[in-house]
mmCIF file of C-alpha atoms in Angstrom:
data_model
loop_
_atom_site.group_PDB
_atom_site.id
_atom_site.type_symbol
_atom_site.label_atom_id
_atom_site.label_comp_id
_atom_site.label_asym_id
_atom_site.label_seq_id
_atom_site.Cartn_x
_atom_site.Cartn_y
_atom_site.Cartn_z
ATOM 1 C CA MET A 30 137.124 62.984 119.188
ATOM 2 C CA ASP A 31 137.337 61.212 122.507
ATOM 3 C CA ASN A 32 134.443 58.808 121.811
ATOM 4 C CA VAL A 33 135.829 57.227 118.632
ATOM 5 C CA PRO A 34 136.953 53.606 119.039
ATOM 6 C CA GLU A 35 140.301 52.695 117.498
ATOM 7 C CA SER A 36 138.680 49.992 115.359
ATOM 8 C CA ILE A 37 135.499 47.945 115.150
ATOM 9 C CA GLU A 38 135.026 44.243 114.442
ATOM 10 C CA ALA A 39 131.617 43.612 112.897
ATOM 11 C CA GLY A 40 130.300 40.619 110.983
ATOM 12 C CA VAL A 41 127.629 38.030 110.545
ATOM 13 C CA TYR A 42 129.103 34.572 110.056
ATOM 14 C CA PRO A 43 128.967 31.103 111.573
ATOM 15 C CA THR A 44 131.524 30.436 114.272
ATOM 16 C CA LEU A 45 131.953 28.098 117.219
ATOM 17 C CA ILE A 46 131.023 29.440 120.628
ATOM 18 C CA LYS A 47 132.087 28.010 123.980
ATOM 19 C CA LYS A 48 129.377 25.850 125.623
ATOM 20 C CA GLY A 49 127.694 27.278 128.687
ATOM 21 C CA THR A 50 127.962 30.919 127.607
ATOM 22 C CA SER A 51 124.839 33.057 127.216
ATOM 23 C CA LEU A 52 125.346 33.360 123.470
ATOM 24 C CA ALA A 53 125.740 29.582 123.056
ATOM 25 C CA ASP A 54 122.414 29.020 124.845
ATOM 26 C CA VAL A 55 120.420 30.981 122.221
ATOM 27 C CA SER A 56 118.202 28.486 120.384
ATOM 28 C CA GLY A 57 115.003 27.968 118.440
ATOM 29 C CA ALA A 58 113.417 31.090 116.979
ATOM 30 C CA PHE A 59 115.622 33.385 119.065
ATOM 31 C CA ASN A 60 118.533 35.483 117.820
ATOM 32 C CA ALA A 61 121.147 37.395 119.760
ATOM 33 C CA ILE A 62 123.732 40.079 119.206
ATOM 34 C CA TYR A 63 126.771 40.156 121.495
ATOM 35 C CA LEU A 64 128.542 43.488 121.868
ATOM 36 C CA VAL A 65 131.691 44.366 123.782
ATOM 37 C CA GLY A 66 132.605 47.992 124.260
ATOM 38 C CA ASP A 67 135.134 49.900 126.328
ATOM 39 C CA ALA A 68 132.402 52.005 127.944
ATOM 40 C CA ILE A 69 129.693 49.337 128.332
ATOM 41 C CA GLY A 70 131.587 46.058 128.631
ATOM 42 C CA PRO A 71 129.912 42.862 127.359
ATOM 43 C CA THR A 72 126.233 43.262 126.408
ATOM 44 C CA MET A 73 123.851 40.832 124.706
ATOM 45 C CA LEU A 74 120.649 41.720 122.862
ATOM 46 C CA TYR A 75 118.283 38.738 122.704
ATOM 47 C CA GLY A 76 114.832 38.161 121.185
ATOM 48 C CA LEU A 77 112.618 36.377 118.691
ATOM 49 C CA GLY A 78 114.005 36.494 115.201
ATOM 50 C CA ALA A 79 112.207 33.922 113.044
ATOM 51 C CA GLY A 80 109.538 35.095 110.619
ATOM 52 C CA MET A 81 108.608 38.514 109.280
ATOM 53 C CA MET A 82 106.976 40.080 112.368
ATOM 54 C CA PRO A 83 109.342 38.670 115.018
ATOM 55 C CA THR A 84 112.315 39.734 112.874
ATOM 56 C CA ALA A 85 110.997 43.269 112.367
ATOM 57 C CA SER A 86 110.122 43.535 116.045
ATOM 58 C CA ALA A 87 113.553 42.247 117.093
ATOM 59 C CA VAL A 88 115.364 44.707 114.826
ATOM 60 C CA VAL A 89 113.386 47.674 116.188
ATOM 61 C CA SER A 90 113.882 46.408 119.737
ATOM 62 C CA ASP A 91 117.642 45.962 119.197
ATOM 63 C CA ILE A 92 117.988 49.487 117.795
ATOM 64 C CA SER A 93 116.041 50.831 120.747
ATOM 65 C CA ARG A 94 118.199 48.923 123.238
ATOM 66 C CA ILE A 95 121.422 50.012 121.570
ATOM 67 C CA SER A 96 120.360 53.651 121.673
ATOM 68 C CA SER A 97 119.341 53.316 125.336
ATOM 69 C CA LEU A 98 122.856 52.154 126.248
ATOM 70 C CA TYR A 99 123.949 55.759 125.831
ATOM 71 C CA ASP A 100 121.330 57.211 128.223
ATOM 72 C CA PRO A 101 120.845 58.838 130.721
ATOM 73 C CA ALA A 102 121.989 62.356 129.882
ATOM 74 C CA PRO A 103 124.458 63.565 129.013
ATOM 75 C CA ARG A 104 124.121 61.599 125.806
ATOM 76 C CA LEU A 105 127.241 59.888 124.592
ATOM 77 C CA HIS A 106 127.679 60.266 120.860
ATOM 78 C CA VAL A 107 129.806 57.599 119.215
ATOM 79 C CA ASP A 108 130.869 58.291 115.651
ATOM 80 C CA PHE A 109 131.534 54.915 114.049
ATOM 81 C CA THR A 110 131.994 56.412 110.583
ATOM 82 C CA SER A 111 135.569 57.497 111.320
ATOM 83 C CA SER A 112 136.543 54.179 112.957
ATOM 84 C CA PRO A 113 138.000 51.595 110.618
ATOM 85 C CA LEU A 114 136.407 48.150 110.480
ATOM 86 C CA ILE A 115 138.750 45.274 111.226
ATOM 87 C CA LYS A 116 139.194 43.133 108.122
ATOM 88 C CA MET A 117 137.892 39.575 108.374
ATOM 89 C CA SER A 118 141.417 38.378 107.499
ATOM 90 C CA GLU A 119 142.665 40.038 110.707
ATOM 91 C CA THR A 120 140.211 38.242 113.012
ATOM 92 C CA SER A 121 140.534 34.833 114.615
ATOM 93 C CA ASN A 122 137.506 32.518 114.827
ATOM 94 C CA LYS A 123 136.756 28.848 115.383
ATOM 95 C CA TYR A 124 134.857 26.795 112.792
ATOM 96 C CA TYR A 125 133.622 23.242 112.437
ATOM 97 C CA LEU A 126 134.443 21.548 109.124
ATOM 98 C CA LYS A 127 132.892 18.273 107.979
ATOM 99 C CA PHE A 128 134.056 16.289 104.952
ATOM 100 C CA ASN A 129 132.886 13.098 103.302
ATOM 101 C CA ALA A 130 136.051 11.608 101.840
ATOM 102 C CA HIS A 131 137.360 8.311 100.509
ATOM 103 C CA ASP A 132 139.016 6.303 103.282
ATOM 104 C CA ARG A 133 142.421 5.971 101.648
ATOM 105 C CA PRO A 134 145.938 6.807 102.827
ATOM 106 C CA GLY A 135 146.880 10.422 102.201
ATOM 107 C CA VAL A 136 143.360 11.916 101.975
ATOM 108 C CA LEU A 137 143.476 13.452 105.460
ATOM 109 C CA GLY A 138 147.002 14.691 104.735
ATOM 110 C CA LYS A 139 145.815 16.511 101.597
ATOM 111 C CA ILE A 140 142.973 18.187 103.495
ATOM 112 C CA THR A 141 145.121 19.260 106.437
ATOM 113 C CA GLY A 142 147.941 20.335 104.110
ATOM 114 C CA ARG A 143 145.667 22.698 102.192
ATOM 115 C CA LEU A 144 144.262 24.134 105.412
ATOM 116 C CA GLY A 145 147.801 24.623 106.726
ATOM 117 C CA ARG A 146 148.888 26.471 103.575
ATOM 118 C CA HIS A 147 146.113 28.984 104.308
ATOM 119 C CA GLY A 148 147.179 29.410 107.946
ATOM 120 C CA ILE A 149 144.291 27.368 109.369
ATOM 121 C CA SER A 150 145.144 25.463 112.523
ATOM 122 C CA ILE A 151 143.313 22.241 113.450
ATOM 123 C CA GLU A 152 142.307 21.566 117.047
ATOM 124 C CA SER A 153 141.039 17.998 116.576
ATOM 125 C CA VAL A 154 140.043 15.422 113.961
ATOM 126 C CA ILE A 155 137.352 12.760 114.262
ATOM 127 C CA GLN A 156 136.854 10.063 111.637
ATOM 128 C CA LYS A 157 133.573 8.145 111.524
ATOM 129 C CA GLY A 158 132.743 5.206 109.312
ATOM 130 C CA ARG A 159 136.139 3.555 108.845
ATOM 131 C CA HIS A 160 136.248 1.641 105.517
ATOM 132 C CA PRO A 161 139.529 -0.255 104.972
ATOM 133 C CA GLU A 162 138.483 -1.031 101.383
ATOM 134 C CA GLY A 163 138.375 2.685 100.459
ATOM 135 C CA GLY A 164 134.705 3.524 101.034
ATOM 136 C CA GLU A 165 133.553 6.928 102.194
ATOM 137 C CA SER A 166 134.281 8.168 105.736
ATOM 138 C CA GLN A 167 133.157 11.280 107.528
ATOM 139 C CA LEU A 168 135.925 13.576 108.771
ATOM 140 C CA SER A 169 135.128 16.273 111.331
ATOM 141 C CA LEU A 170 137.769 18.935 111.961
#
């Protein structure tokens, strides 16, 4: 089959998105789906998504838009059933982690050490609420 992608990455999960991109500007009651395909390039589906009726309407609209990507004739049939999904463990994403921790020597080292043992790289660390006597601080990674 010529129309079968080698693999597909699909998921619903929180992740950091670069500021100023169309997907990052989605807010309020709106939802978006961002697709990238060899034949269509980057495509974003955008609409209301909060509440029963807006959600149902958005789902139907998204399905309609996705199907219209393969028009006009001749119709392009894409068989996703024979394309393997990429495992989440094989993807790379950015996350924001926030910890409330005791402000004592070694606490940050324990957190970063555990993340490192699981192959998680840290881009930056911000500590708010410095307490030299060992009170609680907020760590953002």
